[in-house]
């Protein structure tokens, strides 16, 4: 069958980086297999995709730090892409730490976009200087990278280039939610913020509840902002899931390795299904076709899926299952019965978002309907959900991130599910606890008491 | 004591007494006020009670058999081969006198699929169930069939899913590749402990097959979620032990059915049922203890029944009017290209609904479906509180007992009611938070 959703390919174009961030999930892989990805490997990837059944492909140019390559590398990369994948729907994003942005890269970027290639930029920036430099330091000197990132951001702004910000939640500052929001809002050229949950052992000293405090405060600042200038993907995904039964983030996808087909390719062509699980090898781009590597029923995907089912067994008893589906498997701590390091914090965050939606009378039964969307204050949130609805109604490529480039981090296409009531939002739709006036065919069973 | 009158069931569980309406799916806590209203309904209560407890009567739930091309095809059971390397005590292939040499050809299969494609709506998901005999004894056919359906999927947009019922004794790299690459749902027939299994399911040379099956299950379970299909010959089977042993062996879920030809219409059913009741009580406790640990026991139809209790009958959508989809949206294709109600009837002329050569016999199919709905079964189905769950006993259990399909196999009927009652007892014992699981499982 023809592939329904876009294939997501992460090209890890280098395993070198000029920074050494404290929470880097990729440092081991970089140390084991150092080096750049040659254009021969890149060409092989494009050529194999051109022979595959994939009709739409989202590329994330990742690393390491991609901008350690010369600007001509990117020109050549996209020339090859146009050459091999003409006629297919392609989207691209480069994920950079922003320290190496300069005029020569901007010139290359503008030439690539000018040649009708969709290319977004994602920039890693955790927040104000104290927050950012606490985690994101130079490998050689140990100094903070904040000033260089801001210089790069300013350069992009002067050229009118929009970016998506990728921030890892700075847990040592749990009270910074509102300040963090204001900081990002003050940046002139940001259309999206992706607030990532750090891996479990990144901030061992952060007290329990830090994530909840930071996220709920930031959520309130964003959710009630009538002049919001960007989407926050994590929150958009939660709200989408509460209203439709499934979210967008790959970390919220049920059985992600089967339902969200991704290929993470490293410089030597070895391919895994996720850059958090590079140790699981699907094959190598020189010896396996993209169709083989991307097969839903690849033995390694099937094996992983069997293990996943067991990890999320307890999640089936959770009222928020339809929001996170157990969360990212990479956040599971070996030996723990808890499916996700931040499980209890996630539940509190979901509960907070759910309560806010109910406060303004948003009903899950109305899904993405205008009855709900007109109640939202934040224009970027309602626009996002409208685009999503349009995408669903017209069965096209997903609508959330099409304008202005994306800083896509392993982002999944939405699963086209029928709308269903979910979580506590549907409570009001359930029959009353006393003898209901109608048979329970319309809702869920509540054991009734007979009251004449 | 459980009293069932007019489609209502009164039962005790979790320290309370409840009334369940088989008509509407409503559950009520028992109370003096309810008892009084049920005993002497006043005219004021009549309407309220009538709607809530009696709503739509089973006999009003009927299925209108759609015309050609309107029914979505759900399942095609393909009788891959009659050959088998086992010699099971209850094998109906042998009992029904089905020849032991038939092998389906790819040409027959292709013609059958073309016929179904011209007769039914195949725009959505269609499951192909490979059956036998032992289907892995004809692996070449299986590979050819899935290869052919890949082309049909590409051409018509049909999404094919595959399942296979195997005895689990045949596994090599080629078989494993086939299963994994095609995402086949594997159902392994296994009868529990080594002692029981080796008695009912020996190899042709008389040697037990249990050890071989378990070895293969260990390998397969790394790649897919295996289902065990257990044929229960003894109603006193320790269900908890059976389930846990099979889970330990690597199975993800366990389905148990009482042996098809077990019928004791003339004998006293009560001693056996009493044993089953006790075993079900143990299973209920086990189920609830696991729920408290946030683990779902995937045994029998319990989860499915609980879901139906929880979500209601959805205006009749989920209430069963037939025991299964056989003849309506599911068919069996025999090795010679004949089309039957289901694989258990692959040589019974009354339910031969046509053939690859002659096309589908619409009249016979429609007549069968009209006369075998739960409201028309020769038994107490029309007023039974469990009818929406069971839809009438399996045609084959009736046929095995009475040589006809409209009757009700009394033992199977009684067992079905015990299973549903068991689910009701579990349901009222679960907390509202725990019932969340019923909304999250497929």
CSV table of C-alpha atoms in Angstrom, one decimal, chain A residues 1-2 297 299 302-303 306 309-310 313-314 316-319 321 337 430 435-437 439-441 443-445 447-451, chain B residues 25 27-29 34 52 154 180-181 183 221-225 252 293-296 298 309-311 314-315 427 435-437 439-440:
chain,number,residue,atom,x,y,z
A,1,UNK,CA,0.0,0.0,0.0
A,2,UNK,CA,1.1,3.5,-0.6
A,297,UNK,CA,6.8,-4.9,10.2
A,299,UNK,CA,11.6,-7.4,12.8
A,302,UNK,CA,8.1,-5.6,16.0
A,303,UNK,CA,10.4,-6.7,18.8
A,306,UNK,CA,6.3,-6.2,22.0
A,309,UNK,CA,3.2,-3.1,25.1
A,310,UNK,CA,4.5,-4.4,28.4
A,313,UNK,CA,0.5,-2.0,30.6
A,314,UNK,CA,-0.2,0.1,33.7
A,316,UNK,CA,-4.1,1.5,30.3
A,317,UNK,CA,-5.5,2.3,33.7
A,318,UNK,CA,-4.7,6.0,33.5
A,319,UNK,CA,-7.3,8.6,32.6
A,321,UNK,CA,-3.7,7.4,28.4
A,337,UNK,CA,7.7,-0.1,37.3
A,430,UNK,CA,-22.2,10.9,30.8
A,435,UNK,CA,-31.7,6.5,37.3
A,436,UNK,CA,-31.2,8.1,33.9
A,437,UNK,CA,-34.0,9.2,31.7
A,439,UNK,CA,-31.0,4.0,28.3
A,440,UNK,CA,-27.2,4.1,28.7
A,441,UNK,CA,-26.8,3.6,25.0
A,443,UNK,CA,-22.9,7.2,27.0
A,444,UNK,CA,-21.1,5.2,29.6
A,445,UNK,CA,-22.4,3.0,32.3
A,447,UNK,CA,-24.4,2.0,38.2
A,448,UNK,CA,-27.7,3.8,39.1
A,449,UNK,CA,-29.8,4.0,42.2
A,450,UNK,CA,-33.5,3.7,41.7
A,451,UNK,CA,-35.3,6.8,43.1
B,25,UNK,CA,-27.7,-2.7,29.4
B,27,UNK,CA,-27.2,-1.7,35.9
B,28,UNK,CA,-29.0,-0.7,39.1
B,29,UNK,CA,-28.3,-1.2,42.7
B,34,UNK,CA,-36.8,-1.0,43.2
B,52,UNK,CA,-34.8,2.2,31.4
B,154,UNK,CA,-2.2,-1.4,-4.1
B,180,UNK,CA,6.9,-10.9,11.0
B,181,UNK,CA,7.0,-9.4,7.5
B,183,UNK,CA,2.4,-8.7,10.7
B,221,UNK,CA,6.5,-14.1,21.4
B,222,UNK,CA,9.5,-11.9,20.9
B,223,UNK,CA,8.1,-10.6,17.7
B,224,UNK,CA,4.3,-10.5,18.2
B,225,UNK,CA,1.6,-10.7,20.8
B,252,UNK,CA,-0.2,-12.2,25.5
B,293,UNK,CA,-1.9,-3.7,40.5
B,294,UNK,CA,-2.9,-2.0,37.2
B,295,UNK,CA,-2.5,-5.2,35.1
B,296,UNK,CA,-5.2,-6.4,32.8
B,298,UNK,CA,-6.5,-10.9,29.0
B,309,UNK,CA,-21.2,-3.3,29.9
B,310,UNK,CA,-19.3,-0.1,30.4
B,311,UNK,CA,-20.0,1.6,27.0
B,314,UNK,CA,-24.8,2.0,21.6
B,315,UNK,CA,-28.3,2.0,20.2
B,427,UNK,CA,-17.6,-4.8,36.7
B,435,UNK,CA,-12.9,1.3,34.8
B,436,UNK,CA,-10.8,3.8,32.9
B,437,UNK,CA,-9.0,0.8,31.4
B,439,UNK,CA,-12.0,3.1,27.6
B,440,UNK,CA,-8.4,2.6,26.8
